[in-house]
mmCIF file of C-alpha atoms in Angstrom:
data_model
loop_
_atom_site.group_PDB
_atom_site.id
_atom_site.type_symbol
_atom_site.label_atom_id
_atom_site.label_comp_id
_atom_site.label_asym_id
_atom_site.label_seq_id
_atom_site.Cartn_x
_atom_site.Cartn_y
_atom_site.Cartn_z
ATOM 1 C CA MET W 147 3.174 16.994 36.595
ATOM 2 C CA SER W 148 1.293 17.436 39.865
ATOM 3 C CA ALA W 149 2.495 18.191 43.380
ATOM 4 C CA THR W 150 1.531 15.984 46.303
ATOM 5 C CA ILE W 151 -0.984 17.647 48.613
ATOM 6 C CA LEU W 152 -0.222 16.743 52.226
ATOM 7 C CA ASP W 153 -2.060 17.364 55.484
ATOM 8 C CA SER W 154 1.060 17.299 57.663
ATOM 9 C CA TYR W 155 3.937 19.765 57.775
ATOM 10 C CA ASP W 156 6.001 17.100 59.519
ATOM 11 C CA GLU W 157 5.451 14.651 56.675
ATOM 12 C CA ALA W 158 6.418 17.304 54.149
ATOM 13 C CA VAL W 159 9.913 17.799 55.613
ATOM 14 C CA ALA W 160 10.510 14.267 56.917
ATOM 15 C CA ASP W 161 13.262 13.455 54.396
ATOM 16 C CA VAL W 162 15.342 16.628 54.710
ATOM 17 C CA ALA W 163 18.867 15.315 55.287
ATOM 18 C CA ASP W 164 21.634 16.567 57.538
ATOM 19 C CA GLY W 165 23.970 18.884 55.638
ATOM 20 C CA SER W 166 21.287 20.014 53.169
ATOM 21 C CA THR W 167 21.230 23.428 51.534
ATOM 22 C CA VAL W 168 17.784 24.831 52.320
ATOM 23 C CA LEU W 169 16.373 27.824 50.449
ATOM 24 C CA VAL W 170 13.936 29.669 52.718
ATOM 25 C CA GLY W 171 11.540 32.189 51.215
ATOM 26 C CA GLY W 172 10.562 35.430 52.866
ATOM 27 C CA PHE W 173 11.401 39.103 53.027
ATOM 28 C CA GLY W 174 11.607 39.529 56.763
ATOM 29 C CA MET W 175 8.461 37.704 57.861
ATOM 30 C CA ALA W 176 6.542 38.400 54.625
ATOM 31 C CA GLY W 177 6.223 35.061 52.869
ATOM 32 C CA MET W 178 8.170 33.216 55.569
ATOM 33 C CA PRO W 179 7.012 29.539 55.706
ATOM 34 C CA VAL W 180 6.958 29.459 59.511
ATOM 35 C CA ARG W 181 4.983 26.228 59.869
ATOM 36 C CA LEU W 182 7.372 24.332 57.594
ATOM 37 C CA ILE W 183 10.346 25.683 59.519
ATOM 38 C CA ASP W 184 8.760 24.635 62.822
ATOM 39 C CA ALA W 185 8.309 21.146 61.377
ATOM 40 C CA LEU W 186 11.953 21.106 60.270
ATOM 41 C CA ILE W 187 12.980 21.945 63.831
ATOM 42 C CA ARG W 188 10.927 19.005 65.105
ATOM 43 C CA GLN W 189 12.400 16.775 62.381
ATOM 44 C CA GLY W 190 15.925 17.374 63.643
ATOM 45 C CA ALA W 191 18.006 17.882 60.478
ATOM 46 C CA THR W 192 21.256 19.646 61.348
ATOM 47 C CA ASP W 193 24.443 21.069 59.812
ATOM 48 C CA LEU W 194 22.232 22.974 57.360
ATOM 49 C CA THR W 195 23.201 25.766 54.990
ATOM 50 C CA VAL W 196 20.295 28.211 54.819
ATOM 51 C CA VAL W 197 19.864 30.639 51.930
ATOM 52 C CA SER W 198 17.420 33.456 52.651
ATOM 53 C CA ASN W 199 17.090 37.208 52.273
ATOM 54 C CA ASN W 200 17.425 37.740 56.034
ATOM 55 C CA ALA W 201 19.085 35.851 58.869
ATOM 56 C CA GLY W 202 15.947 35.547 60.974
ATOM 57 C CA ASN W 203 13.603 37.920 62.781
ATOM 58 C CA GLY W 204 12.663 37.822 66.445
ATOM 59 C CA ASP W 205 12.390 34.331 67.879
ATOM 60 C CA THR W 206 10.153 32.635 65.308
ATOM 61 C CA GLY W 207 10.578 31.075 61.886
ATOM 62 C CA LEU W 208 14.146 31.075 60.652
ATOM 63 C CA ALA W 209 15.373 32.615 63.916
ATOM 64 C CA ALA W 210 13.971 29.624 65.810
ATOM 65 C CA LEU W 211 15.836 27.237 63.487
ATOM 66 C CA LEU W 212 19.059 29.130 64.178
ATOM 67 C CA ALA W 213 18.406 29.120 67.925
ATOM 68 C CA ALA W 214 17.957 25.340 67.812
ATOM 69 C CA GLY W 215 21.557 25.039 66.597
ATOM 70 C CA ARG W 216 20.641 23.351 63.324
ATOM 71 C CA VAL W 217 22.304 25.789 60.924
ATOM 72 C CA ARG W 218 26.011 25.752 60.073
ATOM 73 C CA LYS W 219 25.999 28.588 57.558
ATOM 74 C CA VAL W 220 23.704 31.408 56.442
ATOM 75 C CA VAL W 221 23.836 32.900 52.947
ATOM 76 C CA CYS W 222 21.827 36.122 52.908
ATOM 77 C CA SER W 223 21.650 39.802 52.014
ATOM 78 C CA PHE W 224 20.574 41.329 55.324
ATOM 79 C CA PRO W 225 22.011 39.465 58.325
ATOM 80 C CA ARG W 226 21.281 42.227 60.813
ATOM 81 C CA GLN W 227 18.077 44.069 61.651
ATOM 82 C CA SER W 228 16.792 45.459 64.942
ATOM 83 C CA ASP W 229 15.261 42.058 65.759
ATOM 84 C CA SER W 230 18.023 39.739 64.510
ATOM 85 C CA TRP W 231 19.419 39.058 67.973
ATOM 86 C CA VAL W 232 19.494 35.279 67.535
ATOM 87 C CA PHE W 233 21.805 35.380 64.524
ATOM 88 C CA ASP W 234 23.802 38.251 65.997
ATOM 89 C CA GLY W 235 24.540 36.292 69.169
ATOM 90 C CA LEU W 236 25.516 33.135 67.282
ATOM 91 C CA TYR W 237 27.769 35.009 64.869
ATOM 92 C CA ARG W 238 29.564 36.964 67.583
ATOM 93 C CA ALA W 239 30.145 33.694 69.438
ATOM 94 C CA GLY W 240 31.662 32.098 66.323
ATOM 95 C CA ARG W 241 28.945 29.444 66.200
ATOM 96 C CA ILE W 242 27.673 30.152 62.679
ATOM 97 C CA GLU W 243 29.180 31.052 59.291
ATOM 98 C CA LEU W 244 27.971 33.919 57.125
ATOM 99 C CA GLU W 245 28.181 34.669 53.418
ATOM 100 C CA VAL W 246 26.776 38.069 52.484
ATOM 101 C CA VAL W 247 25.395 38.343 48.962
ATOM 102 C CA PRO W 248 23.906 41.551 47.515
ATOM 103 C CA GLN W 249 20.159 41.170 47.205
ATOM 104 C CA GLY W 250 19.977 41.333 43.417
ATOM 105 C CA ASN W 251 22.851 38.877 43.110
ATOM 106 C CA LEU W 252 21.141 36.521 45.536
ATOM 107 C CA ALA W 253 17.979 36.442 43.437
ATOM 108 C CA GLU W 254 19.894 36.172 40.163
ATOM 109 C CA ARG W 255 22.174 33.390 41.406
ATOM 110 C CA MET W 256 19.110 31.291 42.240
ATOM 111 C CA ARG W 257 17.413 32.235 38.984
ATOM 112 C CA ALA W 258 20.575 31.139 37.160
ATOM 113 C CA ALA W 259 20.431 27.784 38.927
ATOM 114 C CA GLY W 260 16.858 27.293 37.771
ATOM 115 C CA ALA W 261 17.651 28.381 34.210
ATOM 116 C CA GLY W 262 20.668 26.121 33.862
ATOM 117 C CA ILE W 263 23.111 29.024 33.551
ATOM 118 C CA GLY W 264 26.627 27.986 34.542
ATOM 119 C CA ALA W 265 27.739 31.430 35.752
ATOM 120 C CA PHE W 266 27.248 35.104 34.905
ATOM 121 C CA PHE W 267 29.101 38.400 35.130
ATOM 122 C CA CYS W 268 27.624 41.178 37.268
ATOM 123 C CA PRO W 269 28.930 44.660 38.222
ATOM 124 C CA THR W 270 27.509 44.548 41.736
ATOM 125 C CA ALA W 271 30.159 44.289 44.486
ATOM 126 C CA VAL W 272 33.076 45.132 42.191
ATOM 127 C CA GLY W 273 35.789 46.830 44.235
ATOM 128 C CA THR W 274 34.376 45.672 47.573
ATOM 129 C CA PRO W 275 35.389 42.834 49.921
ATOM 130 C CA LEU W 276 32.489 40.788 48.519
ATOM 131 C CA ALA W 277 34.382 40.464 45.234
ATOM 132 C CA GLU W 278 37.684 39.367 46.743
ATOM 133 C CA GLY W 279 38.985 36.140 45.259
ATOM 134 C CA LYS W 280 36.475 36.179 42.405
ATOM 135 C CA GLU W 281 37.242 36.387 38.706
ATOM 136 C CA THR W 282 36.657 39.791 37.123
ATOM 137 C CA ARG W 283 36.398 40.852 33.508
ATOM 138 C CA GLU W 284 36.108 44.168 31.703
ATOM 139 C CA ILE W 285 33.188 44.301 29.279
ATOM 140 C CA ASP W 286 32.506 47.450 27.232
ATOM 141 C CA GLY W 287 34.685 49.464 29.559
ATOM 142 C CA ARG W 288 33.039 48.310 32.788
ATOM 143 C CA THR W 289 34.355 45.792 35.321
ATOM 144 C CA TYR W 290 32.216 42.774 36.178
ATOM 145 C CA VAL W 291 32.636 39.963 38.698
ATOM 146 C CA LEU W 292 31.851 36.315 37.984
ATOM 147 C CA GLU W 293 29.034 34.852 40.080
ATOM 148 C CA TYR W 294 27.936 31.223 40.296
ATOM 149 C CA PRO W 295 24.428 29.764 40.730
ATOM 150 C CA ILE W 296 23.025 28.900 44.135
ATOM 151 C CA LYS W 297 21.279 25.533 44.102
ATOM 152 C CA GLY W 298 19.214 24.090 46.929
ATOM 153 C CA ASP W 299 18.530 20.552 48.029
ATOM 154 C CA VAL W 300 15.229 21.796 49.422
ATOM 155 C CA ALA W 301 13.219 24.996 49.095
ATOM 156 C CA LEU W 302 10.678 25.962 51.759
ATOM 157 C CA ILE W 303 8.396 28.676 50.442
ATOM 158 C CA GLY W 304 5.188 30.377 51.485
ATOM 159 C CA ALA W 305 2.427 31.052 48.968
ATOM 160 C CA HIS W 306 -1.165 32.232 49.213
ATOM 161 C CA VAL W 307 -3.221 29.652 47.302
ATOM 162 C CA SER W 308 -2.453 26.447 45.426
ATOM 163 C CA ASP W 309 -4.634 24.322 43.231
ATOM 164 C CA THR W 310 -4.607 20.547 43.532
ATOM 165 C CA MET W 311 -1.852 20.317 40.896
ATOM 166 C CA GLY W 312 0.470 22.615 42.850
ATOM 167 C CA ASN W 313 0.185 25.798 40.787
ATOM 168 C CA LEU W 314 0.909 28.683 43.146
ATOM 169 C CA VAL W 315 -0.234 32.283 43.526
ATOM 170 C CA TYR W 316 1.242 34.684 46.064
ATOM 171 C CA ARG W 317 -0.174 37.577 48.054
ATOM 172 C CA LYS W 318 1.420 40.997 47.620
ATOM 173 C CA THR W 319 4.929 41.312 49.116
ATOM 174 C CA ALA W 320 4.896 37.628 50.116
ATOM 175 C CA ARG W 321 5.813 37.136 46.467
ATOM 176 C CA ASN W 322 9.502 37.777 46.971
ATOM 177 C CA PHE W 323 12.075 34.994 46.740
ATOM 178 C CA GLY W 324 9.607 32.109 46.506
ATOM 179 C CA PRO W 325 9.325 32.069 42.704
ATOM 180 C CA VAL W 326 13.075 31.919 42.025
ATOM 181 C CA MET W 327 13.698 29.487 44.875
ATOM 182 C CA ALA W 328 11.081 27.142 43.439
ATOM 183 C CA THR W 329 13.147 26.843 40.260
ATOM 184 C CA ALA W 330 16.478 26.343 42.031
ATOM 185 C CA ALA W 331 15.902 23.433 44.424
ATOM 186 C CA ARG W 332 15.702 19.688 43.932
ATOM 187 C CA THR W 333 12.666 19.399 46.236
ATOM 188 C CA VAL W 334 10.200 22.288 46.602
ATOM 189 C CA ILE W 335 7.752 22.382 49.502
ATOM 190 C CA ALA W 336 5.100 25.090 49.704
ATOM 191 C CA GLN W 337 3.078 26.201 52.700
ATOM 192 C CA VAL W 338 -0.201 27.754 51.516
ATOM 193 C CA ASN W 339 -3.353 29.145 53.086
ATOM 194 C CA ARG W 340 -5.659 26.906 51.096
ATOM 195 C CA VAL W 341 -5.971 24.573 48.131
ATOM 196 C CA VAL W 342 -8.607 24.955 45.431
ATOM 197 C CA PRO W 343 -9.646 22.570 42.647
ATOM 198 C CA VAL W 344 -7.950 22.698 39.255
ATOM 199 C CA GLY W 345 -9.576 25.567 37.380
ATOM 200 C CA GLY W 346 -10.043 27.533 40.600
ATOM 201 C CA LEU W 347 -7.109 29.815 39.831
ATOM 202 C CA ASP W 348 -6.921 32.418 37.110
ATOM 203 C CA PRO W 349 -4.127 31.047 34.901
ATOM 204 C CA GLU W 350 -2.856 34.598 34.368
ATOM 205 C CA SER W 351 -2.281 34.886 38.140
ATOM 206 C CA VAL W 352 -0.211 31.712 38.520
ATOM 207 C CA VAL W 353 3.381 32.685 39.320
ATOM 208 C CA THR W 354 4.936 29.301 40.098
ATOM 209 C CA PRO W 355 3.729 26.492 37.797
ATOM 210 C CA SER W 356 3.154 23.084 39.340
ATOM 211 C CA ILE W 357 6.077 21.559 37.434
ATOM 212 C CA TYR W 358 8.397 23.215 39.970
ATOM 213 C CA VAL W 359 6.454 22.164 43.079
ATOM 214 C CA ASP W 360 6.758 18.774 44.771
ATOM 215 C CA ARG W 361 4.695 19.095 47.962
ATOM 216 C CA VAL W 362 1.997 21.463 49.181
ATOM 217 C CA VAL W 363 0.663 21.739 52.715
ATOM 218 C CA PRO W 364 -2.494 23.844 53.139
ATOM 219 C CA GLU W 365 -3.848 25.345 56.324
ATOM 220 C CA GLU W 366 -7.317 24.644 55.028
ATOM 221 C CA ARG W 367 -9.046 23.073 52.035
ATOM 222 C CA ALA W 368 -11.408 25.111 49.883
#
């Protein structure tokens, strides 16, 4: 199965619907698909639920999407940093919802969605407000909390290089949430630096196989 290689970021996100759950890759700005997010802002989809590690940095990327008023809810691990003033202002004004998920749980909940796992027990957050209202179980003398998968309608991820089939490699820390998000969304759209012919990637370096990728938009062609 091959991804569709597109020349337009706007075309890539044209069918994102209002009310969608959008998985957005990135650890801070590392691996953040800024050009796809900018296109989503132009596209106009609203009432979105965004799942990401952070709740936006500065005034670009995810922060710009929040500032445009398109996001109803953020599901993330780190909603506040020194440069998260956009989210901070919206949250204090009661204009956006927040669900905090521990970072490991966030990754595992998306991995579970991609693996077809219905739910799993995890010790993280036991005894904290994050576990309130959730089922718990004692296993081998330790308490665990039941967590459910996080599925996306769309995943917007940033990768380094793709081949013409859509196989993806990442660059250093930009390989963060992209791989698990690519398995957990119905439609996966990747922003990459360039596209190379099939055979141009070392198969041992491919992290996200093309079977998970629907659309690729390169900044340049090799």
